[in-house]
């Protein structure tokens, strides 16, 4: 029985990693002539608004590469993507979403490879300066042609490219 659990965990990890890899490779190839860069889950951010605690998104697109402190970026990524797993879903949907909203990330993708679904959230500010989030679009197999980066309309990854796990 124990071997099955380990096997299941490694499969989850592989599919989680492949979605990240697919996005970084596809978007990275299109963003080379830009001031922006796309990073996988190897980059950490530290923000005063989060008490300088490190946050490591699965994917981020940042356009202010000079805003760094030691090994961390202090600038705000324009877009962040988290790929859900059983152990991180609650954290990604709640605490991380609140952090990204508070610091001023514009676009937040929550990708569920298990359901083959992308939830695209946008963050904005009310007149009094408080931030809020709203679900801009949910993309599934049924409306897969609608998958599009909102903040980067010239960058493209198809639904099938994102979820190509083989």
Short mmCIF file of C-alpha atoms in Angstrom, two decimals:
data_model
loop_
_atom_site.label_atom_id
_atom_site.label_comp_id
_atom_site.label_asym_id
_atom_site.label_seq_id
_atom_site.Cartn_x
_atom_site.Cartn_y
_atom_site.Cartn_z
CA UNK A 1 0.00 0.00 0.00
CA UNK A 2 2.81 2.46 0.84
CA UNK A 3 4.30 2.17 -2.65
CA UNK A 4 1.02 3.33 -4.18
CA UNK A 5 1.01 6.52 -2.13
CA UNK A 6 4.56 7.38 -3.19
CA UNK A 7 3.70 6.61 -6.80
CA UNK A 8 0.61 8.84 -6.65
CA UNK A 9 2.58 11.71 -5.11
CA UNK A 10 5.27 11.53 -7.78
CA UNK A 11 2.64 11.54 -10.52
CA UNK A 12 0.96 14.59 -8.99
CA UNK A 13 4.30 16.34 -8.74
CA UNK A 14 5.14 15.51 -12.36
CA UNK A 15 1.86 16.85 -13.75
CA UNK A 16 2.08 19.94 -11.54
CA UNK A 17 5.63 20.59 -12.80
CA UNK A 18 4.77 19.96 -16.44
CA UNK A 19 2.04 22.62 -16.46
CA UNK A 20 4.55 25.12 -15.03
CA UNK A 21 7.18 24.03 -17.55
CA UNK A 22 4.74 24.29 -20.49
CA UNK A 23 3.83 27.87 -19.56
CA UNK A 24 7.41 29.02 -18.92
CA UNK A 25 8.75 27.54 -22.18
CA UNK A 26 5.91 28.74 -24.41
CA UNK A 27 5.64 32.26 -22.96
CA UNK A 28 9.40 32.55 -22.40
CA UNK A 29 10.03 32.01 -26.11
CA UNK A 30 7.69 34.91 -26.93
CA UNK A 31 8.91 37.39 -24.32
CA UNK A 32 12.63 37.46 -25.21
CA UNK A 33 12.62 40.93 -26.81
CA UNK A 34 10.81 42.47 -23.86
CA UNK A 35 11.91 44.05 -20.59
CA UNK A 36 9.75 41.42 -18.90
CA UNK A 37 10.77 37.90 -17.92
CA UNK A 38 8.83 34.78 -17.04
CA UNK A 39 10.03 32.60 -14.17
CA UNK A 40 9.05 29.19 -12.91
CA UNK A 41 8.96 28.20 -9.27
CA UNK A 42 12.60 29.04 -8.60
CA UNK A 43 12.14 32.75 -7.85
CA UNK A 44 11.06 34.26 -4.56
CA UNK A 45 9.54 37.62 -3.77
CA UNK A 46 9.71 39.61 -0.53
CA UNK A 47 7.31 42.46 0.12
CA UNK A 48 6.89 44.81 3.05
CA UNK A 49 3.14 44.23 2.80
CA UNK A 50 3.79 40.57 3.64
CA UNK A 51 6.19 41.35 6.52
CA UNK A 52 9.12 40.56 4.19
CA UNK A 53 8.25 36.85 4.26
CA UNK A 54 9.34 35.07 1.09
CA UNK A 55 6.66 33.99 -1.37
CA UNK A 56 7.47 31.61 -4.23
CA UNK A 57 4.86 31.58 -7.02
CA UNK A 58 4.71 28.63 -9.43
CA UNK A 59 5.00 31.11 -12.32
CA UNK A 60 5.48 34.87 -12.42
CA UNK A 61 5.97 37.50 -15.11
CA UNK A 62 7.92 40.49 -13.84
CA UNK A 63 8.89 43.58 -15.79
CA UNK A 64 11.00 45.40 -13.18
CA UNK A 65 14.04 43.15 -12.96
CA UNK A 66 16.10 45.74 -11.03
CA UNK A 67 13.88 45.60 -7.93
CA UNK A 68 15.88 43.01 -6.02
CA UNK A 69 17.08 42.43 -2.49
CA UNK A 70 19.72 39.72 -2.23
CA UNK A 71 18.15 36.63 -3.81
CA UNK A 72 14.58 37.97 -3.80
CA UNK A 73 12.64 40.28 -6.07
CA UNK A 74 10.95 43.17 -4.28
CA UNK A 75 9.10 44.37 -7.37
CA UNK A 76 5.56 43.31 -8.14
CA UNK A 77 4.98 40.75 -10.88
CA UNK A 78 2.28 41.75 -13.37
CA UNK A 79 1.01 38.17 -13.57
CA UNK A 80 1.24 35.19 -11.24
CA UNK A 81 0.10 31.60 -11.77
CA UNK A 82 -0.33 28.91 -9.14
CA UNK A 83 -0.90 25.28 -10.12
CA UNK A 84 -3.08 23.55 -7.57
CA UNK A 85 -2.19 20.38 -5.76
CA UNK A 86 -4.05 18.69 -2.93
CA UNK A 87 -1.60 20.02 -0.34
CA UNK A 88 -1.49 23.65 -1.57
CA UNK A 89 -4.99 24.37 -2.87
CA UNK A 90 -6.29 26.07 0.26
CA UNK A 91 -3.11 28.19 0.62
CA UNK A 92 -3.17 29.18 -3.10
CA UNK A 93 -6.87 30.12 -3.06
CA UNK A 94 -6.81 32.06 0.19
CA UNK A 95 -3.57 33.25 1.78
CA UNK A 96 -1.56 33.57 -1.44
CA UNK A 97 -4.45 35.25 -3.26
CA UNK A 98 -4.71 37.78 -0.42
CA UNK A 99 -0.97 38.47 -0.54
CA UNK A 100 -0.99 38.99 -4.33
CA UNK A 101 -4.07 41.22 -4.07
CA UNK A 102 -2.52 43.30 -1.28
CA UNK A 103 0.81 43.92 -3.05
CA UNK A 104 -0.78 44.87 -6.38
CA UNK A 105 -0.36 41.90 -8.73
CA UNK A 106 -2.75 42.56 -11.64
CA UNK A 107 -3.56 39.07 -12.93
CA UNK A 108 -3.67 35.76 -11.05
CA UNK A 109 -4.22 32.38 -12.68
CA UNK A 110 -5.25 29.40 -10.58
CA UNK A 111 -4.65 26.31 -12.70
CA UNK A 112 -6.18 22.97 -11.76
CA UNK A 113 -4.62 20.25 -13.90
CA UNK A 114 -6.90 17.67 -12.24
CA UNK A 115 -10.05 19.39 -13.60
CA UNK A 116 -8.26 20.90 -16.62
CA UNK A 117 -9.44 24.34 -15.64
CA UNK A 118 -7.94 27.84 -15.43
CA UNK A 119 -9.48 30.52 -13.24
CA UNK A 120 -8.28 33.98 -14.22
CA UNK A 121 -8.60 36.52 -11.41
CA UNK A 122 -7.99 40.23 -11.76
CA UNK A 123 -7.07 42.53 -8.89
CA UNK A 124 -8.05 46.16 -8.78
CA UNK A 125 -8.41 49.00 -6.31
CA UNK A 126 -11.51 50.78 -5.04
CA UNK A 127 -11.61 54.57 -4.77
CA UNK A 128 -10.60 54.35 -1.10
CA UNK A 129 -7.43 52.46 -2.06
CA UNK A 130 -8.46 49.01 -0.82
CA UNK A 131 -7.77 46.16 -3.20
CA UNK A 132 -10.27 43.58 -4.33
CA UNK A 133 -10.28 40.52 -6.58
CA UNK A 134 -12.81 39.24 -9.06
CA UNK A 135 -13.08 36.16 -11.22
CA UNK A 136 -12.54 37.50 -14.74
CA UNK A 137 -12.99 34.19 -16.54
CA UNK A 138 -13.05 30.45 -15.97
CA UNK A 139 -11.63 28.47 -18.89
CA UNK A 140 -12.35 24.77 -19.36
CA UNK A 141 -12.38 22.36 -22.29
CA UNK A 142 -15.75 23.88 -23.35
CA UNK A 143 -14.44 27.43 -23.87
CA UNK A 144 -10.73 26.63 -24.22
CA UNK A 145 -10.24 29.05 -27.13
CA UNK A 146 -10.82 31.91 -24.63
CA UNK A 147 -7.58 31.26 -22.72
CA UNK A 148 -5.63 34.51 -22.91
CA UNK A 149 -3.26 36.52 -20.77
CA UNK A 150 -5.14 39.71 -19.92
CA UNK A 151 -2.10 41.84 -19.01
CA UNK A 152 -0.06 40.54 -21.96
CA UNK A 153 -2.45 40.25 -24.93
CA UNK A 154 0.42 39.66 -27.39
CA UNK A 155 1.59 36.52 -25.57
CA UNK A 156 -0.22 33.29 -26.35
CA UNK A 157 -0.48 29.81 -24.93
CA UNK A 158 -3.33 27.54 -25.91
CA UNK A 159 -5.33 25.47 -23.46
CA UNK A 160 -3.94 22.28 -25.02
CA UNK A 161 -0.36 23.57 -24.83
CA UNK A 162 -0.78 24.44 -21.15
CA UNK A 163 -2.23 21.05 -20.26
CA UNK A 164 0.05 18.95 -22.51
CA UNK A 165 1.06 16.32 -19.96
CA UNK A 166 2.61 13.26 -21.59
#
